[in-house]
Amino acid sequence: MAALSAQMNIIVEKTKNLIHLCEALQEENDLLKLELQSVQVAFDTSTEKVAQLEEKIKVMAVAKSLEEAEVDKEAINEKILDTKQKINDFVREIDRCIGLLK
């Protein structure tokens, strides 16, 4: 009978230990769930930030493209003005030469 009582006490003690272990694991599980939620929020925020930055990159690329087009346009306009000036200089030179021939 004493052996049976001792075995019962061992079983009760082991059951208590298992209950404490289960409670500790449940607390750890709850903490891990909270940490997971926090990490998920941080991940979502980072994903949104990445999307915003990618959009900014696209906008900046378009702006740079437009700026380069404007610079090219200015360069072309300068070349046109230079060419017109050279033509005017040639016309004056031709007129001067014609004047000398008369």
PDB file of N, CA and C in Angstrom:
ATOM      1  N   MET A   1       0.808  -1.191   0.000  1.00  0.00           N
ATOM      2  CA  MET A   1       0.000   0.000   0.000  1.00  0.00           C
ATOM      3  C   MET A   1       0.861   1.269   0.000  1.00  0.00           C
ATOM      4  N   ALA A   2       1.961   1.238   0.749  1.00  0.00           N
ATOM      5  CA  ALA A   2       2.854   2.393   0.802  1.00  0.00           C
ATOM      6  C   ALA A   2       3.480   2.634  -0.557  1.00  0.00           C
ATOM      7  N   ALA A   3       3.789   1.542  -1.243  1.00  0.00           N
ATOM      8  CA  ALA A   3       4.374   1.669  -2.580  1.00  0.00           C
ATOM      9  C   ALA A   3       3.385   2.303  -3.523  1.00  0.00           C
ATOM     10  N   LEU A   4       2.135   1.929  -3.388  1.00  0.00           N
ATOM     11  CA  LEU A   4       1.095   2.499  -4.238  1.00  0.00           C
ATOM     12  C   LEU A   4       0.913   3.983  -3.938  1.00  0.00           C
ATOM     13  N   SER A   5       0.966   4.336  -2.674  1.00  0.00           N
ATOM     14  CA  SER A   5       0.849   5.729  -2.256  1.00  0.00           C
ATOM     15  C   SER A   5       2.050   6.532  -2.772  1.00  0.00           C
ATOM     16  N   ALA A   6       3.233   5.948  -2.694  1.00  0.00           N
ATOM     17  CA  ALA A   6       4.443   6.621  -3.187  1.00  0.00           C
ATOM     18  C   ALA A   6       4.356   6.835  -4.693  1.00  0.00           C
ATOM     19  N   GLN A   7       3.873   5.831  -5.393  1.00  0.00           N
ATOM     20  CA  GLN A   7       3.725   5.962  -6.859  1.00  0.00           C
ATOM     21  C   GLN A   7       2.685   7.038  -7.186  1.00  0.00           C
ATOM     22  N   MET A   8       1.608   7.077  -6.375  1.00  0.00           N
ATOM     23  CA  MET A   8       0.587   8.096  -6.587  1.00  0.00           C
ATOM     24  C   MET A   8       1.171   9.493  -6.371  1.00  0.00           C
ATOM     25  N   ASN A   9       1.982   9.629  -5.338  1.00  0.00           N
ATOM     26  CA  ASN A   9       2.619  10.926  -5.058  1.00  0.00           C
ATOM     27  C   ASN A   9       3.559  11.324  -6.200  1.00  0.00           C
ATOM     28  N   ILE A  10       4.290  10.358  -6.720  1.00  0.00           N
ATOM     29  CA  ILE A  10       5.195  10.626  -7.852  1.00  0.00           C
ATOM     30  C   ILE A  10       4.390  11.082  -9.070  1.00  0.00           C
ATOM     31  N   ILE A  11       3.272  10.382  -9.311  1.00  0.00           N
ATOM     32  CA  ILE A  11       2.424  10.748 -10.458  1.00  0.00           C
ATOM     33  C   ILE A  11       1.853  12.148 -10.264  1.00  0.00           C
ATOM     34  N   VAL A  12       1.386  12.454  -9.057  1.00  0.00           N
ATOM     35  CA  VAL A  12       0.832  13.785  -8.770  1.00  0.00           C
ATOM     36  C   VAL A  12       1.918  14.842  -8.951  1.00  0.00           C
ATOM     37  N   GLU A  13       3.121  14.559  -8.452  1.00  0.00           N
ATOM     38  CA  GLU A  13       4.239  15.512  -8.564  1.00  0.00           C
ATOM     39  C   GLU A  13       4.612  15.735 -10.029  1.00  0.00           C
ATOM     40  N   LYS A  14       4.690  14.663 -10.781  1.00  0.00           N
ATOM     41  CA  LYS A  14       5.018  14.786 -12.209  1.00  0.00           C
ATOM     42  C   LYS A  14       3.919  15.544 -12.954  1.00  0.00           C
ATOM     43  N   THR A  15       2.673  15.325 -12.574  1.00  0.00           N
ATOM     44  CA  THR A  15       1.555  16.031 -13.198  1.00  0.00           C
ATOM     45  C   THR A  15       1.647  17.526 -12.904  1.00  0.00           C
ATOM     46  N   LYS A  16       1.967  17.863 -11.633  1.00  0.00           N
ATOM     47  CA  LYS A  16       2.142  19.281 -11.275  1.00  0.00           C
ATOM     48  C   LYS A  16       3.268  19.906 -12.104  1.00  0.00           C
ATOM     49  N   ASN A  17       4.382  19.154 -12.226  1.00  0.00           N
ATOM     50  CA  ASN A  17       5.510  19.653 -13.022  1.00  0.00           C
ATOM     51  C   ASN A  17       5.104  19.878 -14.479  1.00  0.00           C
ATOM     52  N   LEU A  18       4.336  18.926 -15.004  1.00  0.00           N
ATOM     53  CA  LEU A  18       3.867  19.067 -16.391  1.00  0.00           C
ATOM     54  C   LEU A  18       2.932  20.267 -16.546  1.00  0.00           C
ATOM     55  N   ILE A  19       2.074  20.499 -15.550  1.00  0.00           N
ATOM     56  CA  ILE A  19       1.172  21.655 -15.596  1.00  0.00           C
ATOM     57  C   ILE A  19       1.973  22.949 -15.575  1.00  0.00           C
ATOM     58  N   HIS A  20       2.991  23.011 -14.689  1.00  0.00           N
ATOM     59  CA  HIS A  20       3.847  24.217 -14.633  1.00  0.00           C
ATOM     60  C   HIS A  20       4.586  24.410 -15.954  1.00  0.00           C
ATOM     61  N   LEU A  21       5.106  23.314 -16.488  1.00  0.00           N
ATOM     62  CA  LEU A  21       5.805  23.394 -17.772  1.00  0.00           C
ATOM     63  C   LEU A  21       4.858  23.862 -18.872  1.00  0.00           C
ATOM     64  N   CYS A  22       3.646  23.337 -18.871  1.00  0.00           N
ATOM     65  CA  CYS A  22       2.647  23.729 -19.867  1.00  0.00           C
ATOM     66  C   CYS A  22       2.321  25.212 -19.736  1.00  0.00           C
ATOM     67  N   GLU A  23       2.165  25.695 -18.503  1.00  0.00           N
ATOM     68  CA  GLU A  23       1.878  27.118 -18.277  1.00  0.00           C
ATOM     69  C   GLU A  23       3.042  27.985 -18.761  1.00  0.00           C
ATOM     70  N   ALA A  24       4.260  27.561 -18.455  1.00  0.00           N
ATOM     71  CA  ALA A  24       5.438  28.317 -18.893  1.00  0.00           C
ATOM     72  C   ALA A  24       5.518  28.350 -20.422  1.00  0.00           C
ATOM     73  N   LEU A  25       5.244  27.208 -21.024  1.00  0.00           N
ATOM     74  CA  LEU A  25       5.274  27.155 -22.491  1.00  0.00           C
ATOM     75  C   LEU A  25       4.159  28.014 -23.097  1.00  0.00           C
ATOM     76  N   GLN A  26       3.018  28.054 -22.441  1.00  0.00           N
ATOM     77  CA  GLN A  26       1.913  28.878 -22.919  1.00  0.00           C
ATOM     78  C   GLN A  26       2.294  30.356 -22.856  1.00  0.00           C
ATOM     79  N   GLU A  27       2.936  30.769 -21.749  1.00  0.00           N
ATOM     80  CA  GLU A  27       3.395  32.161 -21.621  1.00  0.00           C
ATOM     81  C   GLU A  27       4.420  32.487 -22.710  1.00  0.00           C
ATOM     82  N   GLU A  28       5.355  31.565 -22.915  1.00  0.00           N
ATOM     83  CA  GLU A  28       6.359  31.777 -23.961  1.00  0.00           C
ATOM     84  C   GLU A  28       5.690  31.876 -25.331  1.00  0.00           C
ATOM     85  N   ASN A  29       4.707  31.024 -25.564  1.00  0.00           N
ATOM     86  CA  ASN A  29       3.973  31.046 -26.834  1.00  0.00           C
ATOM     87  C   ASN A  29       3.269  32.387 -27.021  1.00  0.00           C
ATOM     88  N   ASP A  30       2.648  32.906 -25.953  1.00  0.00           N
ATOM     89  CA  ASP A  30       1.977  34.207 -26.026  1.00  0.00           C
ATOM     90  C   ASP A  30       2.974  35.323 -26.343  1.00  0.00           C
ATOM     91  N   LEU A  31       4.135  35.268 -25.675  1.00  0.00           N
ATOM     92  CA  LEU A  31       5.174  36.273 -25.945  1.00  0.00           C
ATOM     93  C   LEU A  31       5.656  36.188 -27.390  1.00  0.00           C
ATOM     94  N   LEU A  32       5.834  34.979 -27.878  1.00  0.00           N
ATOM     95  CA  LEU A  32       6.283  34.803 -29.261  1.00  0.00           C
ATOM     96  C   LEU A  32       5.228  35.303 -30.256  1.00  0.00           C
ATOM     97  N   LYS A  33       3.962  35.112 -29.924  1.00  0.00           N
ATOM     98  CA  LYS A  33       2.890  35.623 -30.781  1.00  0.00           C
ATOM     99  C   LYS A  33       2.943  37.146 -30.846  1.00  0.00           C
ATOM    100  N   LEU A  34       3.156  37.790 -29.691  1.00  0.00           N
ATOM    101  CA  LEU A  34       3.266  39.255 -29.658  1.00  0.00           C
ATOM    102  C   LEU A  34       4.478  39.721 -30.466  1.00  0.00           C
ATOM    103  N   GLU A  35       5.588  39.020 -30.300  1.00  0.00           N
ATOM    104  CA  GLU A  35       6.795  39.380 -31.048  1.00  0.00           C
ATOM    105  C   GLU A  35       6.568  39.210 -32.549  1.00  0.00           C
ATOM    106  N   LEU A  36       5.866  38.151 -32.918  1.00  0.00           N
ATOM    107  CA  LEU A  36       5.551  37.920 -34.331  1.00  0.00           C
ATOM    108  C   LEU A  36       4.700  39.053 -34.885  1.00  0.00           C
ATOM    109  N   GLN A  37       3.711  39.487 -34.110  1.00  0.00           N
ATOM    110  CA  GLN A  37       2.872  40.603 -34.552  1.00  0.00           C
ATOM    111  C   GLN A  37       3.711  41.861 -34.737  1.00  0.00           C
ATOM    112  N   SER A  38       4.608  42.102 -33.806  1.00  0.00           N
ATOM    113  CA  SER A  38       5.476  43.282 -33.889  1.00  0.00           C
ATOM    114  C   SER A  38       6.365  43.220 -35.127  1.00  0.00           C
ATOM    115  N   VAL A  39       6.936  42.062 -35.372  1.00  0.00           N
ATOM    116  CA  VAL A  39       7.803  41.886 -36.538  1.00  0.00           C
ATOM    117  C   VAL A  39       6.982  42.031 -37.822  1.00  0.00           C
ATOM    118  N   GLN A  40       5.757  41.522 -37.818  1.00  0.00           N
ATOM    119  CA  GLN A  40       4.890  41.626 -39.004  1.00  0.00           C
ATOM    120  C   GLN A  40       4.570  43.085 -39.302  1.00  0.00           C
ATOM    121  N   VAL A  41       4.283  43.872 -38.253  1.00  0.00           N
ATOM    122  CA  VAL A  41       4.006  45.296 -38.437  1.00  0.00           C
ATOM    123  C   VAL A  41       5.250  45.996 -38.990  1.00  0.00           C
ATOM    124  N   ALA A  42       6.405  45.677 -38.435  1.00  0.00           N
ATOM    125  CA  ALA A  42       7.654  46.275 -38.929  1.00  0.00           C
ATOM    126  C   ALA A  42       7.896  45.883 -40.381  1.00  0.00           C
ATOM    127  N   PHE A  43       7.629  44.632 -40.717  1.00  0.00           N
ATOM    128  CA  PHE A  43       7.809  44.164 -42.088  1.00  0.00           C
ATOM    129  C   PHE A  43       6.865  44.897 -43.035  1.00  0.00           C
ATOM    130  N   ASP A  44       5.602  45.014 -42.628  1.00  0.00           N
ATOM    131  CA  ASP A  44       4.625  45.719 -43.460  1.00  0.00           C
ATOM    132  C   ASP A  44       5.033  47.176 -43.665  1.00  0.00           C
ATOM    133  N   THR A  45       5.500  47.804 -42.599  1.00  0.00           N
ATOM    134  CA  THR A  45       5.954  49.193 -42.692  1.00  0.00           C
ATOM    135  C   THR A  45       7.137  49.298 -43.647  1.00  0.00           C
ATOM    136  N   SER A  46       8.068  48.371 -43.529  1.00  0.00           N
ATOM    137  CA  SER A  46       9.239  48.377 -44.401  1.00  0.00           C
ATOM    138  C   SER A  46       8.838  48.144 -45.853  1.00  0.00           C
ATOM    139  N   THR A  47       7.888  47.251 -46.064  1.00  0.00           N
ATOM    140  CA  THR A  47       7.419  46.975 -47.418  1.00  0.00           C
ATOM    141  C   THR A  47       6.793  48.217 -48.034  1.00  0.00           C
ATOM    142  N   GLU A  48       5.995  48.927 -47.232  1.00  0.00           N
ATOM    143  CA  GLU A  48       5.384  50.165 -47.713  1.00  0.00           C
ATOM    144  C   GLU A  48       6.464  51.204 -48.030  1.00  0.00           C
ATOM    145  N   LYS A  49       7.458  51.303 -47.170  1.00  0.00           N
ATOM    146  CA  LYS A  49       8.550  52.270 -47.377  1.00  0.00           C
ATOM    147  C   LYS A  49       9.303  51.941 -48.662  1.00  0.00           C
ATOM    148  N   VAL A  50       9.558  50.652 -48.888  1.00  0.00           N
ATOM    149  CA  VAL A  50      10.245  50.226 -50.110  1.00  0.00           C
ATOM    150  C   VAL A  50       9.416  50.621 -51.334  1.00  0.00           C
ATOM    151  N   ALA A  51       8.110  50.395 -51.259  1.00  0.00           N
ATOM    152  CA  ALA A  51       7.231  50.749 -52.385  1.00  0.00           C
ATOM    153  C   ALA A  51       7.263  52.255 -52.634  1.00  0.00           C
ATOM    154  N   GLN A  52       7.244  53.037 -51.568  1.00  0.00           N
ATOM    155  CA  GLN A  52       7.315  54.499 -51.710  1.00  0.00           C
ATOM    156  C   GLN A  52       8.643  54.914 -52.332  1.00  0.00           C
ATOM    157  N   LEU A  53       9.735  54.308 -51.868  1.00  0.00           N
ATOM    158  CA  LEU A  53      11.050  54.656 -52.402  1.00  0.00           C
ATOM    159  C   LEU A  53      11.181  54.247 -53.871  1.00  0.00           C
ATOM    160  N   GLU A  54      10.613  53.090 -54.225  1.00  0.00           N
ATOM    161  CA  GLU A  54      10.646  52.669 -55.626  1.00  0.00           C
ATOM    162  C   GLU A  54       9.865  53.654 -56.493  1.00  0.00           C
ATOM    163  N   GLU A  55       8.753  54.150 -55.977  1.00  0.00           N
ATOM    164  CA  GLU A  55       7.961  55.140 -56.714  1.00  0.00           C
ATOM    165  C   GLU A  55       8.754  56.436 -56.872  1.00  0.00           C
ATOM    166  N   LYS A  56       9.457  56.830 -55.799  1.00  0.00           N
ATOM    167  CA  LYS A  56      10.295  58.035 -55.888  1.00  0.00           C
ATOM    168  C   LYS A  56      11.393  57.856 -56.935  1.00  0.00           C
ATOM    169  N   ILE A  57      11.970  56.663 -56.982  1.00  0.00           N
ATOM    170  CA  ILE A  57      13.017  56.389 -57.968  1.00  0.00           C
ATOM    171  C   ILE A  57      12.458  56.540 -59.376  1.00  0.00           C
ATOM    172  N   LYS A  58      11.258  56.012 -59.594  1.00  0.00           N
ATOM    173  CA  LYS A  58      10.638  56.138 -60.911  1.00  0.00           C
ATOM    174  C   LYS A  58      10.401  57.600 -61.264  1.00  0.00           C
ATOM    175  N   VAL A  59       9.893  58.367 -60.299  1.00  0.00           N
ATOM    176  CA  VAL A  59       9.624  59.788 -60.536  1.00  0.00           C
ATOM    177  C   VAL A  59      10.924  60.519 -60.828  1.00  0.00           C
ATOM    178  N   MET A  60      11.960  60.195 -60.066  1.00  0.00           N
ATOM    179  CA  MET A  60      13.249  60.862 -60.281  1.00  0.00           C
ATOM    180  C   MET A  60      13.838  60.488 -61.641  1.00  0.00           C
ATOM    181  N   ALA A  61      13.645  59.249 -62.059  1.00  0.00           N
ATOM    182  CA  ALA A  61      14.147  58.831 -63.369  1.00  0.00           C
ATOM    183  C   ALA A  61      13.428  59.599 -64.475  1.00  0.00           C
ATOM    184  N   VAL A  62      12.120  59.775 -64.333  1.00  0.00           N
ATOM    185  CA  VAL A  62      11.365  60.543 -65.326  1.00  0.00           C
ATOM    186  C   VAL A  62      11.820  61.996 -65.313  1.00  0.00           C
ATOM    187  N   ALA A  63      11.997  62.546 -64.106  1.00  0.00           N
ATOM    188  CA  ALA A  63      12.452  63.943 -64.003  1.00  0.00           C
ATOM    189  C   ALA A  63      13.832  64.108 -64.635  1.00  0.00           C
ATOM    190  N   LYS A  64      14.716  63.164 -64.385  1.00  0.00           N
ATOM    191  CA  LYS A  64      16.054  63.237 -64.969  1.00  0.00           C
ATOM    192  C   LYS A  64      15.972  63.147 -66.489  1.00  0.00           C
ATOM    193  N   SER A  65      15.117  62.267 -66.969  1.00  0.00           N
ATOM    194  CA  SER A  65      14.937  62.114 -68.409  1.00  0.00           C
ATOM    195  C   SER A  65      14.434  63.411 -69.025  1.00  0.00           C
ATOM    196  N   LEU A  66      13.458  64.030 -68.361  1.00  0.00           N
ATOM    197  CA  LEU A  66      12.932  65.307 -68.866  1.00  0.00           C
ATOM    198  C   LEU A  66      13.996  66.398 -68.807  1.00  0.00           C
ATOM    199  N   GLU A  67      14.772  66.384 -67.738  1.00  0.00           N
ATOM    200  CA  GLU A  67      15.835  67.375 -67.594  1.00  0.00           C
ATOM    201  C   GLU A  67      16.869  67.207 -68.703  1.00  0.00           C
ATOM    202  N   GLU A  68      17.245  65.963 -68.974  1.00  0.00           N
ATOM    203  CA  GLU A  68      18.212  65.702 -70.042  1.00  0.00           C
ATOM    204  C   GLU A  68      17.645  66.122 -71.392  1.00  0.00           C
ATOM    205  N   ALA A  69      16.354  65.889 -71.589  1.00  0.00           N
ATOM    206  CA  ALA A  69      15.716  66.299 -72.838  1.00  0.00           C
ATOM    207  C   ALA A  69      15.750  67.812 -72.949  1.00  0.00           C
ATOM    208  N   GLU A  70      15.523  68.501 -71.836  1.00  0.00           N
ATOM    209  CA  GLU A  70      15.559  69.968 -71.832  1.00  0.00           C
ATOM    210  C   GLU A  70      16.972  70.459 -72.132  1.00  0.00           C
ATOM    211  N   VAL A  71      17.966  69.807 -71.537  1.00  0.00           N
ATOM    212  CA  VAL A  71      19.362  70.182 -71.796  1.00  0.00           C
ATOM    213  C   VAL A  71      19.688  69.956 -73.270  1.00  0.00           C
ATOM    214  N   ASP A  72      19.247  68.814 -73.811  1.00  0.00           N
ATOM    215  CA  ASP A  72      19.469  68.534 -75.229  1.00  0.00           C
ATOM    216  C   ASP A  72      18.792  69.588 -76.095  1.00  0.00           C
ATOM    217  N   LYS A  73      17.597  69.977 -75.700  1.00  0.00           N
ATOM    218  CA  LYS A  73      16.861  71.000 -76.449  1.00  0.00           C
ATOM    219  C   LYS A  73      17.632  72.318 -76.418  1.00  0.00           C
ATOM    220  N   GLU A  74      18.162  72.666 -75.249  1.00  0.00           N
ATOM    221  CA  GLU A  74      18.943  73.889 -75.119  1.00  0.00           C
ATOM    222  C   GLU A  74      20.203  73.802 -75.980  1.00  0.00           C
ATOM    223  N   ALA A  75      20.853  72.651 -75.977  1.00  0.00           N
ATOM    224  CA  ALA A  75      22.065  72.480 -76.779  1.00  0.00           C
ATOM    225  C   ALA A  75      21.731  72.626 -78.263  1.00  0.00           C
ATOM    226  N   ILE A  76      20.608  72.048 -78.666  1.00  0.00           N
ATOM    227  CA  ILE A  76      20.187  72.156 -80.071  1.00  0.00           C
ATOM    228  C   ILE A  76      19.888  73.612 -80.408  1.00  0.00           C
ATOM    229  N   ASN A  77      19.188  74.296 -79.508  1.00  0.00           N
ATOM    230  CA  ASN A  77      18.891  75.717 -79.740  1.00  0.00           C
ATOM    231  C   ASN A  77      20.167  76.542 -79.855  1.00  0.00           C
ATOM    232  N   GLU A  78      21.156  76.228 -79.006  1.00  0.00           N
ATOM    233  CA  GLU A  78      22.431  76.941 -79.079  1.00  0.00           C
ATOM    234  C   GLU A  78      23.126  76.670 -80.417  1.00  0.00           C
ATOM    235  N   LYS A  79      23.091  75.420 -80.865  1.00  0.00           N
ATOM    236  CA  LYS A  79      23.705  75.080 -82.150  1.00  0.00           C
ATOM    237  C   LYS A  79      22.990  75.803 -83.289  1.00  0.00           C
ATOM    238  N   ILE A  80      21.671  75.877 -83.204  1.00  0.00           N
ATOM    239  CA  ILE A  80      20.912  76.591 -84.247  1.00  0.00           C
ATOM    240  C   ILE A  80      21.297  78.059 -84.259  1.00  0.00           C
ATOM    241  N   LEU A  81      21.395  78.655 -83.083  1.00  0.00           N
ATOM    242  CA  LEU A  81      21.780  80.070 -83.015  1.00  0.00           C
ATOM    243  C   LEU A  81      23.200  80.278 -83.544  1.00  0.00           C
ATOM    244  N   ASP A  82      24.108  79.362 -83.181  1.00  0.00           N
ATOM    245  CA  ASP A  82      25.486  79.454 -83.681  1.00  0.00           C
ATOM    246  C   ASP A  82      25.504  79.343 -85.203  1.00  0.00           C
ATOM    247  N   THR A  83      24.730  78.421 -85.739  1.00  0.00           N
ATOM    248  CA  THR A  83      24.680  78.228 -87.196  1.00  0.00           C
ATOM    249  C   THR A  83      24.105  79.462 -87.880  1.00  0.00           C
ATOM    250  N   LYS A  84      23.042  80.025 -87.316  1.00  0.00           N
ATOM    251  CA  LYS A  84      22.455  81.249 -87.871  1.00  0.00           C
ATOM    252  C   LYS A  84      23.478  82.387 -87.861  1.00  0.00           C
ATOM    253  N   GLN A  85      24.222  82.479 -86.759  1.00  0.00           N
ATOM    254  CA  GLN A  85      25.232  83.538 -86.656  1.00  0.00           C
ATOM    255  C   GLN A  85      26.316  83.356 -87.716  1.00  0.00           C
ATOM    256  N   LYS A  86      26.730  82.098 -87.931  1.00  0.00           N
ATOM    257  CA  LYS A  86      27.749  81.824 -88.949  1.00  0.00           C
ATOM    258  C   LYS A  86      27.220  82.160 -90.336  1.00  0.00           C
ATOM    259  N   ILE A  87      25.960  81.806 -90.584  1.00  0.00           N
ATOM    260  CA  ILE A  87      25.355  82.137 -91.893  1.00  0.00           C
ATOM    261  C   ILE A  87      25.310  83.642 -92.067  1.00  0.00           C
ATOM    262  N   ASN A  88      24.896  84.357 -91.029  1.00  0.00           N
ATOM    263  CA  ASN A  88      24.867  85.830 -91.107  1.00  0.00           C
ATOM    264  C   ASN A  88      26.265  86.398 -91.359  1.00  0.00           C
ATOM    265  N   ASP A  89      27.269  85.819 -90.690  1.00  0.00           N
ATOM    266  CA  ASP A  89      28.643  86.277 -90.913  1.00  0.00           C
ATOM    267  C   ASP A  89      29.070  86.024 -92.357  1.00  0.00           C
ATOM    268  N   PHE A  90      28.715  84.824 -92.885  1.00  0.00           N
ATOM    269  CA  PHE A  90      29.051  84.531 -94.292  1.00  0.00           C
ATOM    270  C   PHE A  90      28.345  85.490 -95.243  1.00  0.00           C
ATOM    271  N   VAL A  91      27.079  85.785 -94.979  1.00  0.00           N
ATOM    272  CA  VAL A  91      26.322  86.712 -95.839  1.00  0.00           C
ATOM    273  C   VAL A  91      26.978  88.091 -95.802  1.00  0.00           C
ATOM    274  N   ARG A  92      27.364  88.573 -94.638  1.00  0.00           N
ATOM    275  CA  ARG A  92      28.037  89.875 -94.537  1.00  0.00           C
ATOM    276  C   ARG A  92      29.363  89.869 -95.307  1.00  0.00           C
ATOM    277  N   GLU A  93      30.082  88.750 -95.146  1.00  0.00           N
ATOM    278  CA  GLU A  93      31.359  88.638 -95.859  1.00  0.00           C
ATOM    279  C   GLU A  93      31.150  88.630 -97.370  1.00  0.00           C
ATOM    280  N   ILE A  94      30.121  87.914 -97.812  1.00  0.00           N
ATOM    281  CA  ILE A  94      29.813  87.883 -99.261  1.00  0.00           C
ATOM    282  C   ILE A  94      29.406  89.273 -99.729  1.00  0.00           C
ATOM    283  N   ASP A  95      28.531  89.943 -98.918  1.00  0.00           N
ATOM    284  CA  ASP A  95      28.125  91.313 -99.274  1.00  0.00           C
ATOM    285  C   ASP A  95      29.348  92.235 -99.324  1.00  0.00           C
ATOM    286  N   ARG A  96      30.267  92.094 -98.432  1.00  0.00           N
ATOM    287  CA  ARG A  96      31.479  92.937 -98.424  1.00  0.00           C
ATOM    288  C   ARG A  96      32.303  92.660 -99.680  1.00  0.00           C
ATOM    289  N   CYS A  97      32.396  91.333-100.006  1.00  0.00           N
ATOM    290  CA  CYS A  97      33.156  90.985-101.209  1.00  0.00           C
ATOM    291  C   CYS A  97      32.482  91.544-102.468  1.00  0.00           C
ATOM    292  N   ILE A  98      31.180  91.458-102.519  1.00  0.00           N
ATOM    293  CA  ILE A  98      30.447  92.011-103.677  1.00  0.00           C
ATOM    294  C   ILE A  98      30.655  93.513-103.751  1.00  0.00           C
ATOM    295  N   GLY A  99      30.644  94.149-102.590  1.00  0.00           N
ATOM    296  CA  GLY A  99      30.880  95.600-102.545  1.00  0.00           C
ATOM    297  C   GLY A  99      32.262  95.947-103.056  1.00  0.00           C
ATOM    298  N   LEU A 100      33.249  95.145-102.742  1.00  0.00           N
ATOM    299  CA  LEU A 100      34.615  95.391-103.204  1.00  0.00           C
ATOM    300  C   LEU A 100      34.734  95.155-104.708  1.00  0.00           C
ATOM    301  N   LEU A 101      33.970  94.212-105.231  1.00  0.00           N
ATOM    302  CA  LEU A 101      34.019  93.904-106.667  1.00  0.00           C
ATOM    303  C   LEU A 101      33.385  95.020-107.484  1.00  0.00           C
ATOM    304  N   LYS A 102      32.474  95.757-106.960  1.00  0.00           N
ATOM    305  CA  LYS A 102      31.813  96.813-107.720  1.00  0.00           C
ATOM    306  C   LYS A 102      32.753  97.951-107.801  1.00  0.00           C
TER     307      LYS A 102
END
